[in-house]
């Protein structure tokens, strides 16, 4: 597969799992704090929020697209009822981000979050709450106190999260007239698109290539992901195209498309500004896995493939 360098991951080994907290982090934590009544709950919510935001930043640096939408930790009502610090990772589930204060030699995990978590990440703060350090993680918990000595190192978190099984679509099956659930043939896609989009699709279509499309909707934005596979000597030519649909002429501003390799690292990236479509191409070997990540604000969708 094409191996475009990524500035983020070229320096990944130099990233220290210490995060400097910023104004927006404090602003968000303060807003949640004000919604609580007791001093104990205020402190708990404040620390939990900073923990979630620290882990969110760290995972973004590792190439993930975590978000807090629909998380219990960002729901003021659930914050008041439970001790929660969850962060959602698309296609991988939730990680629990537990604060550790100076002098503590354990990670505290309340019983209400013993289940429905992919991992439990320990986040230690300095006394001034200006810096958070990712100490490590565990996969499962059975006790409310986890000794810090039992944590797996932060360096293992990347491989652990990417080892989570994600269903992959086999593009070689499309060459045998196969089709994956949720995807449509080119003719089916063209049947529901406006005339100009149909012309764009057909002008790019090659008789030797097989293309499939999938419709996406996010709020008022509608767009189509078109994937193509074409045998080319000893390799496969893969095309990734994104078009606006419905009555929209342009893709949503700041819509980002990343091609991820088998370790989840971004090897190609495109961002829509005043963009009518995005087109990306690369070559790969049969059996090689990759993913297409589409993100817009807090929204993130990942489609995983095998060539």
XYZ file of C-alpha atoms in Angstrom:
307
model
C 0.000 0.000 0.000
C 1.115 3.582 -0.570
C 2.930 4.728 2.551
C 2.514 8.500 2.746
C 4.210 9.848 5.843
C 2.103 11.334 8.613
C 3.672 14.185 10.658
C 1.677 13.107 13.686
C 2.947 9.555 13.683
C 6.462 10.391 12.606
C 6.768 11.937 16.074
C 4.577 9.425 17.893
C 7.475 7.794 19.711
C 8.372 11.167 21.182
C 4.895 11.786 22.602
C 4.972 11.755 26.395
C 1.787 10.566 28.079
C 1.615 13.834 30.019
C -1.040 16.295 28.949
C -1.142 19.987 29.803
C -4.713 20.972 30.586
C -6.044 24.070 28.850
C -8.657 26.757 29.352
C -11.378 24.875 27.462
C -10.824 21.805 29.643
C -11.335 23.838 32.815
C -14.289 25.632 31.256
C -16.044 22.364 30.479
C -15.298 20.873 33.906
C -16.487 24.060 35.625
C -19.762 24.012 33.672
C -20.497 20.460 34.822
C -19.412 21.294 38.389
C -21.966 24.091 38.614
C -24.809 21.653 37.875
C -24.059 19.615 41.021
C -25.150 20.418 44.572
C -22.884 18.647 47.061
C -19.192 19.487 47.436
C -18.246 15.812 47.124
C -20.151 15.404 43.853
C -18.730 18.654 42.486
C -15.152 17.468 43.066
C -15.939 14.064 41.581
C -17.508 15.485 38.426
C -14.732 18.050 38.008
C -11.959 15.433 38.182
C -13.856 12.932 36.031
C -14.384 15.540 33.314
C -10.704 16.516 33.254
C -9.769 12.814 33.100
C -12.030 12.212 30.112
C -10.697 15.259 28.262
C -7.078 14.265 28.957
C -7.611 10.734 27.621
C -9.538 12.118 24.659
C -6.578 14.286 23.699
C -4.138 11.418 24.183
C -6.150 9.026 22.021
C -6.495 11.676 19.328
C -2.698 11.878 19.287
C -2.662 8.104 18.734
C -4.879 8.464 15.680
C -8.277 7.598 17.164
C -11.411 9.732 16.952
C -12.930 9.544 20.458
C -16.017 11.577 21.267
C -18.201 12.406 24.253
C -21.553 12.307 22.468
C -24.014 10.042 24.297
C -21.451 9.426 27.053
C -22.701 9.158 30.620
C -19.792 11.318 31.765
C -21.123 14.291 29.772
C -24.738 13.951 30.905
C -25.388 16.206 33.954
C -28.286 14.017 35.128
C -26.232 10.817 35.028
C -23.267 12.628 36.562
C -25.432 13.370 39.585
C -26.535 9.737 39.904
C -23.328 7.863 39.155
C -19.540 8.117 39.320
C -18.803 7.857 35.591
C -15.910 8.946 33.366
C -16.561 7.167 30.059
C -15.257 8.100 26.623
C -16.596 6.551 23.411
C -14.395 5.128 20.653
C -16.318 4.405 17.422
C -16.376 0.683 16.580
C -14.511 -0.140 19.783
C -16.788 0.771 22.658
C -16.055 2.833 25.759
C -12.972 3.402 27.847
C -13.300 4.522 31.467
C -10.963 7.371 32.450
C -10.277 7.222 36.183
C -8.558 10.105 38.033
C -5.654 9.388 40.374
C -4.616 12.088 42.855
C -1.033 12.788 44.042
C 0.105 10.272 46.637
C -2.424 7.600 45.658
C -0.981 4.228 44.647
C -4.212 2.815 43.222
C -6.886 3.536 40.621
C -10.398 3.782 42.056
C -13.151 2.160 39.974
C -16.792 2.332 41.182
C -18.961 -0.809 40.822
C -21.362 0.899 38.403
C -18.705 0.850 35.669
C -17.421 -2.705 36.165
C -19.102 -3.682 32.880
C -19.587 -2.202 29.402
C -16.030 -0.869 29.194
C -13.270 -1.808 26.745
C -10.526 -0.590 29.091
C -9.934 1.392 32.274
C -7.311 4.117 31.961
C -5.612 5.685 35.004
C -5.020 9.448 34.806
C -2.849 11.054 37.496
C -3.035 14.803 38.154
C -0.467 17.054 39.717
C -1.499 19.058 42.790
C -2.273 22.178 40.763
C -4.449 20.233 38.290
C -2.481 21.761 35.428
C -1.103 18.493 34.112
C -2.461 14.974 33.610
C -0.321 11.879 33.158
C -1.561 8.683 31.509
C -0.291 5.970 33.870
C -1.602 2.884 32.085
C -4.692 0.723 31.834
C -6.353 -2.588 32.603
C -8.829 -4.508 30.466
C -11.194 -5.660 33.218
C -11.820 -4.917 36.880
C -13.251 -6.970 39.716
C -12.343 -4.698 42.627
C -12.870 -1.034 43.406
C -9.156 -0.402 43.894
C -6.599 -1.406 41.275
C -2.935 -1.078 42.375
C -0.991 1.084 39.952
C 1.630 -1.666 39.835
C -0.906 -3.878 38.020
C -1.487 -1.457 35.139
C -0.371 -2.212 31.623
C 1.841 0.529 30.196
C 0.427 3.402 28.081
C 2.581 2.183 25.183
C 0.440 -0.956 24.961
C -2.829 0.952 24.690
C -2.511 1.600 20.942
C -2.038 -2.068 20.049
C -4.706 -3.154 22.522
C -7.390 -0.882 21.115
C -6.567 -1.745 17.519
C -6.685 -5.451 18.357
C -10.427 -5.054 18.978
C -12.149 -7.041 16.264
C -13.723 -4.836 13.585
C -15.747 -6.497 10.786
C -13.971 -5.881 7.491
C -15.447 -5.865 4.010
C -13.543 -8.012 1.508
C -13.207 -5.943 -1.649
C -12.019 -8.949 -3.679
C -15.523 -10.404 -3.229
C -16.875 -7.452 -5.191
C -14.934 -8.677 -8.231
C -17.083 -11.834 -7.994
C -20.308 -9.788 -7.897
C -20.471 -9.920 -4.099
C -21.902 -7.045 -2.093
C -21.679 -6.246 1.613
C -24.630 -5.364 3.795
C -25.419 -1.671 3.701
C -23.705 -1.151 0.361
C -25.314 -0.703 -3.048
C -24.281 -1.281 -6.633
C -23.371 1.698 -8.772
C -26.683 1.512 -10.659
C -28.628 1.459 -7.380
C -26.715 4.492 -6.135
C -27.253 6.364 -9.393
C -30.961 5.637 -9.186
C -31.331 7.844 -6.132
C -28.873 10.615 -7.054
C -29.361 13.781 -9.046
C -28.328 13.860 -12.702
C -25.041 15.725 -12.197
C -23.833 13.249 -9.591
C -24.711 10.399 -11.930
C -22.583 11.981 -14.649
C -19.672 12.369 -12.229
C -19.906 8.742 -11.184
C -20.130 7.380 -14.696
C -17.313 9.556 -16.032
C -14.978 8.087 -13.412
C -16.145 4.518 -13.807
C -13.817 2.069 -15.532
C -15.179 -1.051 -17.172
C -12.592 -3.173 -15.349
C -13.316 -1.633 -11.967
C -16.083 -2.634 -9.595
C -17.633 0.105 -7.499
C -20.012 0.061 -4.581
C -21.585 2.973 -2.744
C -22.922 3.737 0.705
C -25.113 6.673 1.687
C -24.382 8.640 4.866
C -26.335 11.293 6.713
C -25.144 13.505 9.566
C -27.591 16.135 10.757
C -28.491 18.046 7.572
C -25.493 16.790 5.609
C -25.887 14.007 3.050
C -22.998 12.386 1.211
C -22.049 9.168 -0.547
C -18.899 7.098 -0.116
C -17.959 5.314 -3.325
C -15.357 2.524 -3.112
C -13.740 0.985 -6.180
C -11.447 -2.002 -6.713
C -9.637 -2.849 -9.941
C -7.048 -5.586 -10.673
C -3.779 -4.028 -11.821
C -0.886 -6.369 -12.610
C 0.046 -8.028 -9.295
C -1.768 -5.437 -7.185
C -5.191 -3.887 -6.764
C -6.050 -0.287 -7.529
C -8.312 1.096 -4.789
C -10.340 4.273 -5.226
C -12.096 6.206 -2.477
C -14.548 8.901 -3.548
C -16.876 11.109 -1.560
C -19.714 13.112 -3.110
C -22.440 15.376 -1.739
C -25.944 14.082 -2.345
C -29.469 15.385 -2.178
C -29.652 19.086 -3.032
C -26.159 19.842 -1.777
C -23.473 20.972 -4.233
C -20.498 20.876 -1.882
C -19.282 18.511 0.786
C -19.673 19.787 4.367
C -16.924 22.233 5.302
C -14.122 20.589 7.332
C -15.295 17.072 6.461
C -12.134 14.957 6.794
C -11.297 11.634 5.170
C -8.366 9.528 6.360
C -7.040 6.272 4.955
C -5.749 4.195 7.865
C -3.341 1.277 7.589
C -3.680 -1.973 9.543
C -2.274 -0.377 12.717
C -4.704 2.528 12.511
C -2.157 5.091 11.397
C -3.232 7.677 8.833
C -1.390 7.326 5.513
C -3.566 9.664 3.424
C -5.784 12.584 4.386
C -8.108 15.027 2.654
C -10.175 17.867 4.137
C -13.119 19.523 2.396
C -13.233 23.310 2.208
C -15.258 24.568 -0.766
C -15.071 21.056 -2.184
C -17.454 19.351 -4.621
C -15.907 15.915 -4.135
C -12.922 14.085 -2.691
C -11.054 11.438 -4.676
C -8.187 9.319 -3.368
C -6.376 6.373 -4.959
C -3.717 3.913 -3.845
C -2.459 0.435 -4.647
C -2.364 -2.549 -2.328
C -1.776 -6.275 -2.151
C -4.568 -8.829 -1.987
C -5.358 -9.580 1.659
C -4.055 -6.225 2.912
C -6.359 -4.494 5.452
C -7.111 -0.780 5.625
C -9.876 1.539 6.860
C -11.598 4.702 5.678
C -12.333 7.170 8.459
C -14.801 10.000 7.842
C -15.069 12.679 10.516
C -16.959 15.929 10.889
C -16.908 17.717 14.222
C -17.850 15.161 16.895
C -19.056 12.679 14.259
C -16.719 9.892 13.229
C -17.450 6.853 11.050
C -15.019 4.099 10.131
C -15.440 1.552 7.345
C -12.878 -1.282 7.403
C -11.802 -3.290 4.373
C -9.556 -6.104 3.184
C -8.249 -5.854 -0.370
